[in-house]
Amino acid sequence: MVVSPKIAPSMLSSDFANLAAEAKRMVDLGADWLHMDIMDGHFVPNLTIGAPVIESLRKHTNAYLDCHLMVTNPMDYVEQMGKAGASGFTFHVEVAKENWQELVSKIKSTGMRPGVALRPGTPVEEVYPLVEGETPVEMVLVMTVEPGFGGQKFMPSMMDKVRALRQKYPTLDIEVDGGLGPSTIEVAAAAGANCIVAGSSVFGAPEPGEVISLLRTSVEKAQPTT
Ligand code: DX5
Ligand code: ZN
């Protein structure tokens, strides 16, 4: 396999009042990563959690915490997120045009894996320099809904971005986020996505473990065989 599937339930759809138990439940059901949506009420019109919650959760799990920062000033959060125990730190390219190099270096030196996300309206070309830079990001997150809320409808037109990235970067981790589930995974996996965020489709399912394994199987099947 050129890239491995990473199935990342979005904890935004979990019961936040029972976060440790929800995290354990997802890991026990086969989740590879736990996707943590950090929103500042400014970059997006919603306010969720921050480093203190990551720090608390870290005491209960060894899981990879895939943190998606929907914030206007990502630089301000690198140190605290690193100390809190975040594993991946994905910032939005729209707010890092001036300082992405410094930001990526700081994320790495804080012991996290850097990723870059793009909103639906942002052209994919904007992330190319970050993947090809001297200190490159290690993941690109293609938003398949407008960031801010779970439970929205998947935008198939975003698959052009995924295809373009996969063609250029065969071994890059490409994540899709928003509206992913059994009815949309085939198109995303075929386009080349290997990291799959899924909130409502996992937490809203009678058997979340079955959804997680279905997502994984779709990514595996879509992998090139040569
Ligand atoms: C949206 C978040 C997503 C969200 C996905 O801004 O980035 O991670 O939780 O939720 P679903 O899978 O329900 O679309
Ligand atoms: Zn997210």
Short mmCIF file of C-alpha atoms and ligand atoms in Angstrom, two decimals:
data_model
loop_
_atom_site.label_atom_id
_atom_site.label_comp_id
_atom_site.label_asym_id
_atom_site.label_seq_id
_atom_site.Cartn_x
_atom_site.Cartn_y
_atom_site.Cartn_z
CA MET A 1 0.00 0.00 0.00
CA VAL A 2 1.37 3.41 -0.93
CA VAL A 3 -0.58 5.29 1.75
CA SER A 4 -2.40 3.74 4.65
CA PRO A 5 -6.01 4.39 5.59
CA LYS A 6 -6.56 6.51 8.68
CA ILE A 7 -10.13 6.55 9.87
CA ALA A 8 -10.70 9.50 12.17
CA PRO A 9 -14.07 9.83 13.91
CA SER A 10 -14.80 13.51 14.55
CA MET A 11 -15.28 13.88 18.29
CA LEU A 12 -17.40 16.98 17.57
CA SER A 13 -20.26 14.51 17.11
CA SER A 14 -19.50 12.67 20.34
CA ASP A 15 -20.96 13.30 23.78
CA PHE A 16 -18.50 15.98 24.96
CA ALA A 17 -19.60 15.40 28.55
CA ASN A 18 -18.22 11.85 28.27
CA LEU A 19 -15.24 12.53 26.06
CA ALA A 20 -12.83 10.00 27.59
CA ALA A 21 -15.37 7.20 27.32
CA GLU A 22 -16.29 8.23 23.77
CA ALA A 23 -12.62 8.26 22.76
CA LYS A 24 -12.10 4.77 24.18
CA ARG A 25 -15.25 3.54 22.48
CA MET A 26 -14.00 4.78 19.08
CA VAL A 27 -10.52 3.32 19.53
CA ASP A 28 -12.01 -0.02 20.61
CA LEU A 29 -14.21 0.03 17.50
CA GLY A 30 -11.18 0.43 15.23
CA ALA A 31 -10.57 4.17 14.85
CA ASP A 32 -6.99 4.98 13.81
CA TRP A 33 -7.11 8.63 14.81
CA LEU A 34 -9.44 10.86 16.82
CA HIS A 35 -10.29 14.07 14.97
CA MET A 36 -10.53 17.08 17.30
CA ASP A 37 -12.23 20.20 15.95
CA ILE A 38 -10.86 23.34 17.57
CA MET A 39 -12.98 26.37 16.64
CA ASP A 40 -12.48 29.91 17.88
CA GLY A 41 -15.85 31.47 17.07
CA HIS A 42 -14.05 33.85 14.70
CA PHE A 43 -12.54 31.90 11.81
CA VAL A 44 -15.79 29.92 11.92
CA PRO A 45 -19.09 30.88 13.57
CA ASN A 46 -18.84 28.24 16.27
CA LEU A 47 -16.88 27.77 19.47
CA THR A 48 -15.78 24.32 20.58
CA ILE A 49 -12.79 23.20 22.59
CA GLY A 50 -9.15 24.14 23.11
CA ALA A 51 -5.89 22.94 24.61
CA PRO A 52 -7.27 22.36 28.15
CA VAL A 53 -9.66 19.73 26.80
CA ILE A 54 -6.91 18.10 24.74
CA GLU A 55 -4.77 17.99 27.86
CA SER A 56 -7.54 16.34 29.87
CA LEU A 57 -8.28 13.82 27.14
CA ARG A 58 -4.59 12.97 26.74
CA LYS A 59 -4.61 11.62 30.30
CA HIS A 60 -7.15 9.01 29.22
CA THR A 61 -5.89 7.88 25.83
CA ASN A 62 -2.74 7.20 23.85
CA ALA A 63 -4.61 7.68 20.58
CA TYR A 64 -3.35 9.95 17.80
CA LEU A 65 -5.19 13.23 18.34
CA ASP A 66 -5.68 14.75 14.89
CA CYS A 67 -6.30 18.40 15.76
CA HIS A 68 -7.99 20.60 13.15
CA LEU A 69 -7.57 24.24 14.08
CA MET A 70 -10.31 26.42 12.66
CA VAL A 71 -8.83 29.53 14.25
CA THR A 72 -7.70 32.92 12.98
CA ASN A 73 -4.32 32.88 14.75
CA PRO A 74 -2.94 29.32 14.64
CA MET A 75 0.53 30.46 15.76
CA ASP A 76 -0.91 31.47 19.13
CA TYR A 77 -1.94 27.89 19.85
CA VAL A 78 1.06 25.82 18.76
CA GLU A 79 2.89 25.76 22.06
CA GLN A 80 -0.14 25.05 24.22
CA MET A 81 -1.42 22.37 21.88
CA GLY A 82 1.99 20.68 21.85
CA LYS A 83 2.18 20.74 25.64
CA ALA A 84 -1.38 19.47 25.89
CA GLY A 85 -0.45 16.35 23.91
CA ALA A 86 -1.87 16.99 20.44
CA SER A 87 -0.42 14.64 17.79
CA GLY A 88 -1.27 16.44 14.57
CA PHE A 89 -1.72 20.20 14.17
CA THR A 90 -3.61 21.16 11.03
CA PHE A 91 -4.00 24.88 10.37
CA HIS A 92 -5.90 26.65 7.60
CA VAL A 93 -3.93 28.04 4.68
CA GLU A 94 -6.28 31.05 4.45
CA VAL A 95 -4.87 32.45 7.71
CA ALA A 96 -1.24 31.42 7.25
CA LYS A 97 -0.28 33.03 3.94
CA GLU A 98 2.40 35.19 5.51
CA ASN A 99 3.90 32.91 8.13
CA TRP A 100 3.34 29.27 7.14
CA GLN A 101 7.06 28.46 7.10
CA GLU A 102 7.55 29.67 10.63
CA LEU A 103 4.33 27.99 11.69
CA VAL A 104 5.29 24.59 10.23
CA SER A 105 8.75 24.75 11.85
CA LYS A 106 7.23 25.59 15.20
CA ILE A 107 4.68 22.77 14.95
CA LYS A 108 7.49 20.30 14.19
CA SER A 109 9.75 21.55 16.93
CA THR A 110 6.88 21.18 19.37
CA GLY A 111 6.68 17.50 18.45
CA MET A 112 3.50 17.56 16.38
CA ARG A 113 2.83 16.59 12.79
CA PRO A 114 1.98 19.61 10.62
CA GLY A 115 -0.98 19.62 8.27
CA VAL A 116 -2.66 22.29 6.17
CA ALA A 117 -6.39 22.60 5.50
CA LEU A 118 -8.27 24.48 2.82
CA ARG A 119 -11.83 25.75 2.77
CA PRO A 120 -14.08 24.83 -0.17
CA GLY A 121 -13.53 28.23 -1.81
CA THR A 122 -9.73 28.07 -1.65
CA PRO A 123 -7.92 26.88 -4.80
CA VAL A 124 -5.78 23.78 -4.30
CA GLU A 125 -2.73 25.48 -5.82
CA GLU A 126 -2.43 27.52 -2.63
CA VAL A 127 -1.16 24.52 -0.68
CA TYR A 128 1.42 23.30 -3.22
CA PRO A 129 4.23 25.47 -1.84
CA LEU A 130 3.56 24.11 1.64
CA VAL A 131 3.88 20.51 0.46
CA GLU A 132 6.99 21.26 -1.56
CA GLY A 133 8.66 23.59 0.93
CA GLU A 134 11.93 22.97 2.72
CA THR A 135 9.97 22.19 5.87
CA PRO A 136 6.91 20.61 4.33
CA VAL A 137 3.52 19.87 5.82
CA GLU A 138 2.84 16.16 6.11
CA MET A 139 -0.89 16.20 5.41
CA VAL A 140 -3.36 18.20 3.36
CA LEU A 141 -6.95 18.40 4.61
CA VAL A 142 -9.44 19.11 1.85
CA MET A 143 -12.64 20.44 3.43
CA THR A 144 -15.68 18.90 1.79
CA VAL A 145 -18.10 21.23 3.62
CA GLU A 146 -17.79 24.82 4.87
CA PRO A 147 -15.99 24.43 8.19
CA GLY A 148 -17.92 25.16 11.36
CA PHE A 149 -20.46 22.45 11.95
CA GLY A 150 -20.93 18.71 11.74
CA GLY A 151 -23.75 17.07 9.82
CA GLN A 152 -23.49 19.03 6.55
CA LYS A 153 -23.75 17.72 3.01
CA PHE A 154 -20.62 16.44 1.24
CA MET A 155 -19.48 18.60 -1.71
CA PRO A 156 -18.43 16.22 -4.52
CA SER A 157 -16.90 19.09 -6.51
CA MET A 158 -14.03 19.13 -3.97
CA MET A 159 -12.81 15.82 -5.41
CA ASP A 160 -11.00 17.71 -8.19
CA LYS A 161 -8.67 19.03 -5.48
CA VAL A 162 -8.11 15.56 -4.04
CA ARG A 163 -7.36 14.12 -7.49
CA ALA A 164 -4.92 16.92 -8.29
CA LEU A 165 -3.09 16.41 -5.00
CA ARG A 166 -2.94 12.62 -5.35
CA GLN A 167 -1.60 12.89 -8.87
CA LYS A 168 1.16 15.25 -7.80
CA TYR A 169 1.97 13.60 -4.46
CA PRO A 170 1.48 9.81 -4.49
CA THR A 171 2.62 9.30 -0.90
CA LEU A 172 1.05 12.34 0.77
CA ASP A 173 -1.58 11.93 3.49
CA ILE A 174 -4.72 13.48 2.03
CA GLU A 175 -7.59 13.97 4.46
CA VAL A 176 -11.21 14.74 3.65
CA ASP A 177 -13.55 16.23 6.23
CA GLY A 178 -17.27 16.90 6.06
CA GLY A 179 -20.19 14.73 5.06
CA LEU A 180 -18.17 11.53 4.77
CA GLY A 181 -19.98 8.25 5.33
CA PRO A 182 -21.04 5.06 3.56
CA SER A 183 -22.75 6.97 0.74
CA THR A 184 -19.84 9.30 -0.06
CA ILE A 185 -16.71 7.31 0.77
CA GLU A 186 -16.42 5.61 -2.64
CA VAL A 187 -15.99 8.87 -4.54
CA ALA A 188 -13.54 10.26 -1.95
CA ALA A 189 -11.44 7.08 -1.86
CA ALA A 190 -11.43 6.82 -5.65
CA ALA A 191 -10.18 10.41 -5.89
CA GLY A 192 -7.25 9.47 -3.65
CA ALA A 193 -8.15 10.43 -0.08
CA ASN A 194 -6.69 8.12 2.58
CA CYS A 195 -7.45 9.95 5.84
CA ILE A 196 -11.18 10.00 6.43
CA VAL A 197 -12.88 12.19 9.02
CA ALA A 198 -16.42 11.13 9.84
CA GLY A 199 -18.60 12.61 12.56
CA SER A 200 -22.33 12.18 12.21
CA SER A 201 -22.11 9.05 10.03
CA VAL A 202 -20.12 7.24 12.72
CA PHE A 203 -21.71 8.56 15.91
CA GLY A 204 -25.21 8.47 14.45
CA ALA A 205 -24.94 4.86 13.30
CA PRO A 206 -26.47 1.98 15.24
CA GLU A 207 -23.15 0.14 14.76
CA PRO A 208 -20.36 2.72 14.52
CA GLY A 209 -17.74 -0.03 14.25
CA GLU A 210 -19.29 -1.24 11.01
CA VAL A 211 -19.09 2.24 9.52
CA ILE A 212 -15.43 2.56 10.55
CA SER A 213 -14.54 -0.73 8.90
CA LEU A 214 -16.55 0.09 5.77
CA LEU A 215 -14.64 3.39 5.43
CA ARG A 216 -11.34 1.55 5.85
CA THR A 217 -12.22 -1.13 3.28
CA SER A 218 -13.18 1.52 0.71
CA VAL A 219 -9.83 3.28 1.07
CA GLU A 220 -7.93 -0.02 0.84
CA LYS A 221 -9.85 -1.10 -2.28
CA ALA A 222 -9.16 2.21 -4.02
CA GLN A 223 -5.41 1.89 -3.56
CA PRO A 224 -3.42 1.35 -6.76
CA THR A 225 -2.35 -2.29 -7.04
CA THR A 226 0.88 -1.73 -8.96
C1 DX5 B 1 -16.57 20.74 10.37
C2 DX5 B 1 -15.55 19.88 11.03
C3 DX5 B 1 -15.74 18.43 10.83
C4 DX5 B 1 -17.07 17.88 11.29
C5 DX5 B 1 -17.41 16.75 10.38
O1 DX5 B 1 -16.15 22.05 10.43
O2 DX5 B 1 -14.25 20.20 10.57
O3 DX5 B 1 -14.67 17.68 11.37
O4 DX5 B 1 -17.08 17.43 12.62
O5 DX5 B 1 -18.67 16.27 10.71
P1 DX5 B 1 -19.54 15.38 9.71
O6 DX5 B 1 -18.78 14.12 9.44
O7 DX5 B 1 -20.79 15.14 10.49
O8 DX5 B 1 -19.75 16.17 8.46
ZN ZN B 2 -12.57 18.87 11.19
#
